[in-house]
């Protein structure tokens, strides 16, 4: 901060005009930006600078609605103003550019963590004659999951049925079947081993005990995570989602063609399908793949209203917006109160060369696999916006593939 103040003094000295754009670049890309390692964090930093480092900051700029920039003061006067003036608004999400719904999300997460912690601290011993022991509860859960495990996909048959020059989207579905087989094998092996241990036919190892504890707490076992899809769901909900993912693959098998509308939230690797869209266009038109990008057209239809495949690209659904909502007029708008996760309509995703794409009045909305965001980043999709893109950056607007409500 001290360095930025010195740079500002040097820049404005003996200059008739303050170089606002230069200052934003120096602060956002060098002074602060040089310490930011995540690209999305740097975008947020620049958005804040664009909002506050501008001519109006010296003449009536409102930091939030009804609270203008205070008059110039020294440090002690600023501290007194903040503590004693009574003009500083109470802390809320709005102060940071977030929607009031963010407070609901925050409090809900707090409550979930609290009750989950209390639940984990409860004694796991049998409490009475009519109560089931933890081992009995886990045994029932293990048997239920084993009964619902699907058969392995016949990859050899698929290879023979698919043409040698497979289309990119066929590659994706085939790879998804491979990943599903790996997950099913891991689940079956670990659950059958634990079942034998619970029956006393095998000695319980530390790994089996950990698996038992996690199933008892309704958590997805950590031993499945290396071959599983990213998810924050509790185990019962995770199993239902697992079944839905496998069902989409089973629906693909008879024709081995992408459906009229594809639920990308049910892929292990959704980016592979989006990349396949670019590859498909690149092959048809002899474009350079590294010079292409995705283009999104949001329709006014739900999945059951789609009657034919897309003429260009693919129809997708399963995306959920957080921090804002998609308005039927065809643009991003502020969320409605208490509507935390509005679902997106069907979207047509296609690909074009970069020199043919117009990005004006669009917000690059990051797509994530889960509410955890960060490690689950997939890609940025450009959506139309009447408001400046920085508004949605500061509001933390993003698209999610899987939500636990």
PDB file of C-alpha atoms in Angstrom, residues 157-356:
ATOM      1  CA  UNK A 157     -17.871 -54.287 -27.673  1.00  0.00           C
ATOM      2  CA  UNK A 158     -17.988 -50.487 -27.771  1.00  0.00           C
ATOM      3  CA  UNK A 159     -14.604 -50.350 -29.510  1.00  0.00           C
ATOM      4  CA  UNK A 160     -15.781 -52.784 -32.160  1.00  0.00           C
ATOM      5  CA  UNK A 161     -19.023 -50.896 -32.761  1.00  0.00           C
ATOM      6  CA  UNK A 162     -17.389 -47.498 -33.000  1.00  0.00           C
ATOM      7  CA  UNK A 163     -15.765 -46.580 -36.259  1.00  0.00           C
ATOM      8  CA  UNK A 164     -12.007 -46.245 -36.414  1.00  0.00           C
ATOM      9  CA  UNK A 165     -12.319 -42.530 -37.023  1.00  0.00           C
ATOM     10  CA  UNK A 166     -14.491 -41.859 -33.988  1.00  0.00           C
ATOM     11  CA  UNK A 167     -16.057 -38.456 -33.665  1.00  0.00           C
ATOM     12  CA  UNK A 168     -14.764 -36.333 -30.774  1.00  0.00           C
ATOM     13  CA  UNK A 169     -18.004 -36.627 -28.790  1.00  0.00           C
ATOM     14  CA  UNK A 170     -17.903 -40.436 -29.147  1.00  0.00           C
ATOM     15  CA  UNK A 171     -14.404 -40.392 -27.684  1.00  0.00           C
ATOM     16  CA  UNK A 172     -15.753 -38.475 -24.702  1.00  0.00           C
ATOM     17  CA  UNK A 173     -18.587 -40.911 -23.970  1.00  0.00           C
ATOM     18  CA  UNK A 174     -16.234 -43.881 -24.373  1.00  0.00           C
ATOM     19  CA  UNK A 175     -13.771 -42.343 -21.900  1.00  0.00           C
ATOM     20  CA  UNK A 176     -16.632 -41.663 -19.489  1.00  0.00           C
ATOM     21  CA  UNK A 177     -17.522 -45.372 -19.657  1.00  0.00           C
ATOM     22  CA  UNK A 178     -13.895 -46.196 -18.805  1.00  0.00           C
ATOM     23  CA  UNK A 179     -14.011 -43.901 -15.787  1.00  0.00           C
ATOM     24  CA  UNK A 180     -17.347 -45.353 -14.672  1.00  0.00           C
ATOM     25  CA  UNK A 181     -15.914 -48.882 -14.865  1.00  0.00           C
ATOM     26  CA  UNK A 182     -12.919 -47.867 -12.746  1.00  0.00           C
ATOM     27  CA  UNK A 183     -15.224 -46.359 -10.105  1.00  0.00           C
ATOM     28  CA  UNK A 184     -17.564 -49.369 -10.060  1.00  0.00           C
ATOM     29  CA  UNK A 185     -14.612 -51.757  -9.686  1.00  0.00           C
ATOM     30  CA  UNK A 186     -13.204 -49.747  -6.780  1.00  0.00           C
ATOM     31  CA  UNK A 187     -16.583 -49.499  -5.058  1.00  0.00           C
ATOM     32  CA  UNK A 188     -17.317 -53.211  -5.435  1.00  0.00           C
ATOM     33  CA  UNK A 189     -13.872 -54.319  -4.235  1.00  0.00           C
ATOM     34  CA  UNK A 190     -13.814 -52.093  -1.140  1.00  0.00           C
ATOM     35  CA  UNK A 191     -17.445 -52.726  -0.166  1.00  0.00           C
ATOM     36  CA  UNK A 192     -17.182 -56.502  -0.552  1.00  0.00           C
ATOM     37  CA  UNK A 193     -14.017 -56.495   1.541  1.00  0.00           C
ATOM     38  CA  UNK A 194     -15.707 -54.424   4.249  1.00  0.00           C
ATOM     39  CA  UNK A 195     -18.763 -56.693   4.164  1.00  0.00           C
ATOM     40  CA  UNK A 196     -16.560 -59.702   4.861  1.00  0.00           C
ATOM     41  CA  UNK A 197     -14.851 -57.810   7.669  1.00  0.00           C
ATOM     42  CA  UNK A 198     -18.176 -56.907   9.286  1.00  0.00           C
ATOM     43  CA  UNK A 199     -19.216 -60.558   9.149  1.00  0.00           C
ATOM     44  CA  UNK A 200     -15.999 -61.627  10.860  1.00  0.00           C
ATOM     45  CA  UNK A 201     -14.654 -63.480   7.818  1.00  0.00           C
ATOM     46  CA  UNK A 202     -11.726 -61.057   7.447  1.00  0.00           C
ATOM     47  CA  UNK A 203      -9.661 -59.149   9.966  1.00  0.00           C
ATOM     48  CA  UNK A 204     -10.555 -55.466  10.045  1.00  0.00           C
ATOM     49  CA  UNK A 205      -7.663 -53.348   8.798  1.00  0.00           C
ATOM     50  CA  UNK A 206      -7.212 -49.630   9.453  1.00  0.00           C
ATOM     51  CA  UNK A 207      -8.346 -48.910   5.877  1.00  0.00           C
ATOM     52  CA  UNK A 208     -11.510 -50.963   6.388  1.00  0.00           C
ATOM     53  CA  UNK A 209     -12.187 -49.243   9.706  1.00  0.00           C
ATOM     54  CA  UNK A 210     -11.804 -45.829   8.060  1.00  0.00           C
ATOM     55  CA  UNK A 211     -14.204 -46.891   5.306  1.00  0.00           C
ATOM     56  CA  UNK A 212     -16.723 -48.055   7.923  1.00  0.00           C
ATOM     57  CA  UNK A 213     -16.502 -44.771   9.836  1.00  0.00           C
ATOM     58  CA  UNK A 214     -16.995 -42.695   6.690  1.00  0.00           C
ATOM     59  CA  UNK A 215     -20.011 -44.720   5.568  1.00  0.00           C
ATOM     60  CA  UNK A 216     -21.500 -44.451   9.068  1.00  0.00           C
ATOM     61  CA  UNK A 217     -21.117 -40.661   8.886  1.00  0.00           C
ATOM     62  CA  UNK A 218     -22.736 -40.656   5.407  1.00  0.00           C
ATOM     63  CA  UNK A 219     -19.549 -39.337   3.810  1.00  0.00           C
ATOM     64  CA  UNK A 220     -18.206 -40.450   0.443  1.00  0.00           C
ATOM     65  CA  UNK A 221     -15.265 -42.764   1.263  1.00  0.00           C
ATOM     66  CA  UNK A 222     -11.870 -41.212   0.601  1.00  0.00           C
ATOM     67  CA  UNK A 223     -10.681 -44.431  -1.043  1.00  0.00           C
ATOM     68  CA  UNK A 224     -13.146 -43.780  -3.891  1.00  0.00           C
ATOM     69  CA  UNK A 225     -12.074 -40.192  -4.518  1.00  0.00           C
ATOM     70  CA  UNK A 226      -9.068 -40.861  -6.823  1.00  0.00           C
ATOM     71  CA  UNK A 227     -11.364 -42.539  -9.388  1.00  0.00           C
ATOM     72  CA  UNK A 228     -14.585 -40.655  -8.594  1.00  0.00           C
ATOM     73  CA  UNK A 229     -16.170 -37.444  -9.839  1.00  0.00           C
ATOM     74  CA  UNK A 230     -15.814 -34.240  -7.819  1.00  0.00           C
ATOM     75  CA  UNK A 231     -18.751 -33.827  -5.454  1.00  0.00           C
ATOM     76  CA  UNK A 232     -19.690 -32.364  -2.068  1.00  0.00           C
ATOM     77  CA  UNK A 233     -22.793 -34.507  -1.659  1.00  0.00           C
ATOM     78  CA  UNK A 234     -23.406 -36.743   1.371  1.00  0.00           C
ATOM     79  CA  UNK A 235     -23.245 -40.458   0.584  1.00  0.00           C
ATOM     80  CA  UNK A 236     -26.992 -41.142  -0.011  1.00  0.00           C
ATOM     81  CA  UNK A 237     -27.284 -38.214  -2.433  1.00  0.00           C
ATOM     82  CA  UNK A 238     -23.943 -39.127  -4.012  1.00  0.00           C
ATOM     83  CA  UNK A 239     -25.201 -42.635  -4.795  1.00  0.00           C
ATOM     84  CA  UNK A 240     -28.294 -41.198  -6.519  1.00  0.00           C
ATOM     85  CA  UNK A 241     -26.089 -38.873  -8.563  1.00  0.00           C
ATOM     86  CA  UNK A 242     -23.803 -41.793  -9.404  1.00  0.00           C
ATOM     87  CA  UNK A 243     -26.804 -43.715 -10.743  1.00  0.00           C
ATOM     88  CA  UNK A 244     -27.889 -40.753 -12.874  1.00  0.00           C
ATOM     89  CA  UNK A 245     -24.406 -40.463 -14.397  1.00  0.00           C
ATOM     90  CA  UNK A 246     -24.388 -44.131 -15.314  1.00  0.00           C
ATOM     91  CA  UNK A 247     -27.900 -43.904 -16.754  1.00  0.00           C
ATOM     92  CA  UNK A 248     -26.796 -41.177 -19.173  1.00  0.00           C
ATOM     93  CA  UNK A 249     -24.058 -43.502 -20.413  1.00  0.00           C
ATOM     94  CA  UNK A 250     -26.548 -46.383 -20.772  1.00  0.00           C
ATOM     95  CA  UNK A 251     -28.813 -44.104 -22.823  1.00  0.00           C
ATOM     96  CA  UNK A 252     -25.872 -43.367 -25.134  1.00  0.00           C
ATOM     97  CA  UNK A 253     -24.955 -47.031 -25.762  1.00  0.00           C
ATOM     98  CA  UNK A 254     -27.756 -48.134 -28.187  1.00  0.00           C
ATOM     99  CA  UNK A 255     -27.094 -45.468 -30.852  1.00  0.00           C
ATOM    100  CA  UNK A 256     -23.640 -44.351 -29.693  1.00  0.00           C
ATOM    101  CA  UNK A 257     -24.558 -40.824 -30.723  1.00  0.00           C
ATOM    102  CA  UNK A 258     -24.778 -37.769 -28.490  1.00  0.00           C
ATOM    103  CA  UNK A 259     -28.372 -37.158 -27.321  1.00  0.00           C
ATOM    104  CA  UNK A 260     -30.447 -34.224 -28.504  1.00  0.00           C
ATOM    105  CA  UNK A 261     -29.508 -32.420 -25.295  1.00  0.00           C
ATOM    106  CA  UNK A 262     -26.626 -33.513 -23.061  1.00  0.00           C
ATOM    107  CA  UNK A 263     -26.448 -33.064 -19.300  1.00  0.00           C
ATOM    108  CA  UNK A 264     -22.819 -31.973 -18.887  1.00  0.00           C
ATOM    109  CA  UNK A 265     -23.159 -31.985 -15.092  1.00  0.00           C
ATOM    110  CA  UNK A 266     -23.174 -35.804 -15.251  1.00  0.00           C
ATOM    111  CA  UNK A 267     -19.702 -36.100 -16.805  1.00  0.00           C
ATOM    112  CA  UNK A 268     -16.604 -37.004 -14.811  1.00  0.00           C
ATOM    113  CA  UNK A 269     -14.700 -34.554 -17.020  1.00  0.00           C
ATOM    114  CA  UNK A 270     -17.136 -31.986 -18.482  1.00  0.00           C
ATOM    115  CA  UNK A 271     -14.319 -30.027 -20.123  1.00  0.00           C
ATOM    116  CA  UNK A 272     -13.617 -32.975 -22.410  1.00  0.00           C
ATOM    117  CA  UNK A 273     -17.099 -32.655 -23.948  1.00  0.00           C
ATOM    118  CA  UNK A 274     -16.705 -28.897 -24.430  1.00  0.00           C
ATOM    119  CA  UNK A 275     -13.318 -29.476 -26.049  1.00  0.00           C
ATOM    120  CA  UNK A 276     -14.908 -32.079 -28.317  1.00  0.00           C
ATOM    121  CA  UNK A 277     -17.268 -29.370 -29.593  1.00  0.00           C
ATOM    122  CA  UNK A 278     -14.273 -27.287 -30.677  1.00  0.00           C
ATOM    123  CA  UNK A 279     -12.576 -30.316 -32.214  1.00  0.00           C
ATOM    124  CA  UNK A 280     -15.726 -31.182 -34.167  1.00  0.00           C
ATOM    125  CA  UNK A 281     -15.925 -27.679 -35.683  1.00  0.00           C
ATOM    126  CA  UNK A 282     -12.185 -27.604 -36.289  1.00  0.00           C
ATOM    127  CA  UNK A 283     -12.287 -30.868 -38.255  1.00  0.00           C
ATOM    128  CA  UNK A 284     -15.311 -29.855 -40.345  1.00  0.00           C
ATOM    129  CA  UNK A 285     -13.939 -26.436 -41.304  1.00  0.00           C
ATOM    130  CA  UNK A 286     -10.171 -27.071 -41.188  1.00  0.00           C
ATOM    131  CA  UNK A 287      -9.665 -24.439 -38.493  1.00  0.00           C
ATOM    132  CA  UNK A 288      -6.684 -24.325 -36.135  1.00  0.00           C
ATOM    133  CA  UNK A 289      -7.890 -25.650 -32.779  1.00  0.00           C
ATOM    134  CA  UNK A 290      -5.715 -23.233 -30.771  1.00  0.00           C
ATOM    135  CA  UNK A 291      -7.342 -20.303 -32.581  1.00  0.00           C
ATOM    136  CA  UNK A 292     -10.892 -21.264 -31.615  1.00  0.00           C
ATOM    137  CA  UNK A 293     -13.125 -20.575 -28.654  1.00  0.00           C
ATOM    138  CA  UNK A 294     -16.557 -21.553 -27.353  1.00  0.00           C
ATOM    139  CA  UNK A 295     -19.663 -19.474 -28.050  1.00  0.00           C
ATOM    140  CA  UNK A 296     -22.797 -19.896 -25.928  1.00  0.00           C
ATOM    141  CA  UNK A 297     -26.376 -19.201 -27.015  1.00  0.00           C
ATOM    142  CA  UNK A 298     -28.855 -19.463 -24.135  1.00  0.00           C
ATOM    143  CA  UNK A 299     -32.238 -20.697 -25.352  1.00  0.00           C
ATOM    144  CA  UNK A 300     -35.683 -20.182 -23.835  1.00  0.00           C
ATOM    145  CA  UNK A 301     -36.351 -23.909 -23.616  1.00  0.00           C
ATOM    146  CA  UNK A 302     -36.181 -26.674 -21.059  1.00  0.00           C
ATOM    147  CA  UNK A 303     -34.612 -30.055 -21.969  1.00  0.00           C
ATOM    148  CA  UNK A 304     -37.960 -31.739 -22.698  1.00  0.00           C
ATOM    149  CA  UNK A 305     -38.767 -29.024 -25.259  1.00  0.00           C
ATOM    150  CA  UNK A 306     -35.742 -29.846 -27.421  1.00  0.00           C
ATOM    151  CA  UNK A 307     -36.896 -31.900 -30.423  1.00  0.00           C
ATOM    152  CA  UNK A 308     -33.788 -32.144 -32.614  1.00  0.00           C
ATOM    153  CA  UNK A 309     -30.018 -32.000 -32.295  1.00  0.00           C
ATOM    154  CA  UNK A 310     -28.326 -28.643 -32.787  1.00  0.00           C
ATOM    155  CA  UNK A 311     -27.453 -27.743 -36.368  1.00  0.00           C
ATOM    156  CA  UNK A 312     -24.180 -26.244 -35.172  1.00  0.00           C
ATOM    157  CA  UNK A 313     -22.617 -27.415 -31.918  1.00  0.00           C
ATOM    158  CA  UNK A 314     -24.496 -29.262 -29.150  1.00  0.00           C
ATOM    159  CA  UNK A 315     -27.389 -28.556 -26.815  1.00  0.00           C
ATOM    160  CA  UNK A 316     -26.390 -28.848 -23.145  1.00  0.00           C
ATOM    161  CA  UNK A 317     -28.082 -28.394 -19.788  1.00  0.00           C
ATOM    162  CA  UNK A 318     -27.454 -29.039 -16.092  1.00  0.00           C
ATOM    163  CA  UNK A 319     -25.840 -25.666 -15.309  1.00  0.00           C
ATOM    164  CA  UNK A 320     -26.840 -23.647 -12.231  1.00  0.00           C
ATOM    165  CA  UNK A 321     -26.086 -19.973 -11.639  1.00  0.00           C
ATOM    166  CA  UNK A 322     -24.927 -18.614  -8.280  1.00  0.00           C
ATOM    167  CA  UNK A 323     -24.828 -14.922  -7.390  1.00  0.00           C
ATOM    168  CA  UNK A 324     -27.225 -13.805 -10.134  1.00  0.00           C
ATOM    169  CA  UNK A 325     -29.864 -15.254 -12.474  1.00  0.00           C
ATOM    170  CA  UNK A 326     -30.480 -15.598 -16.164  1.00  0.00           C
ATOM    171  CA  UNK A 327     -33.404 -13.417 -17.289  1.00  0.00           C
ATOM    172  CA  UNK A 328     -35.692 -14.633 -20.115  1.00  0.00           C
ATOM    173  CA  UNK A 329     -34.919 -11.379 -21.926  1.00  0.00           C
ATOM    174  CA  UNK A 330     -31.499 -12.871 -22.657  1.00  0.00           C
ATOM    175  CA  UNK A 331     -29.157 -11.301 -20.133  1.00  0.00           C
ATOM    176  CA  UNK A 332     -27.755 -11.706 -16.617  1.00  0.00           C
ATOM    177  CA  UNK A 333     -29.782  -9.946 -13.928  1.00  0.00           C
ATOM    178  CA  UNK A 334     -29.644  -9.639 -10.135  1.00  0.00           C
ATOM    179  CA  UNK A 335     -30.883 -12.621  -8.155  1.00  0.00           C
ATOM    180  CA  UNK A 336     -34.314 -12.683  -6.618  1.00  0.00           C
ATOM    181  CA  UNK A 337     -34.320 -12.780  -2.834  1.00  0.00           C
ATOM    182  CA  UNK A 338     -33.986 -16.296  -1.404  1.00  0.00           C
ATOM    183  CA  UNK A 339     -33.539 -17.775  -4.883  1.00  0.00           C
ATOM    184  CA  UNK A 340     -30.026 -19.074  -4.341  1.00  0.00           C
ATOM    185  CA  UNK A 341     -29.432 -21.432  -7.244  1.00  0.00           C
ATOM    186  CA  UNK A 342     -31.576 -20.680 -10.321  1.00  0.00           C
ATOM    187  CA  UNK A 343     -31.138 -23.220 -13.090  1.00  0.00           C
ATOM    188  CA  UNK A 344     -30.038 -22.211 -16.557  1.00  0.00           C
ATOM    189  CA  UNK A 345     -32.192 -23.060 -19.582  1.00  0.00           C
ATOM    190  CA  UNK A 346     -30.825 -25.246 -22.354  1.00  0.00           C
ATOM    191  CA  UNK A 347     -27.729 -23.728 -23.938  1.00  0.00           C
ATOM    192  CA  UNK A 348     -26.339 -24.270 -27.426  1.00  0.00           C
ATOM    193  CA  UNK A 349     -22.559 -24.436 -27.282  1.00  0.00           C
ATOM    194  CA  UNK A 350     -20.665 -24.039 -30.544  1.00  0.00           C
ATOM    195  CA  UNK A 351     -17.201 -22.982 -31.581  1.00  0.00           C
ATOM    196  CA  UNK A 352     -15.854 -20.210 -33.796  1.00  0.00           C
ATOM    197  CA  UNK A 353     -12.422 -18.790 -34.709  1.00  0.00           C
ATOM    198  CA  UNK A 354     -11.385 -16.052 -32.304  1.00  0.00           C
ATOM    199  CA  UNK A 355     -11.354 -13.399 -35.040  1.00  0.00           C
ATOM    200  CA  UNK A 356     -15.069 -14.008 -35.724  1.00  0.00           C
TER     201      UNK A 356
END
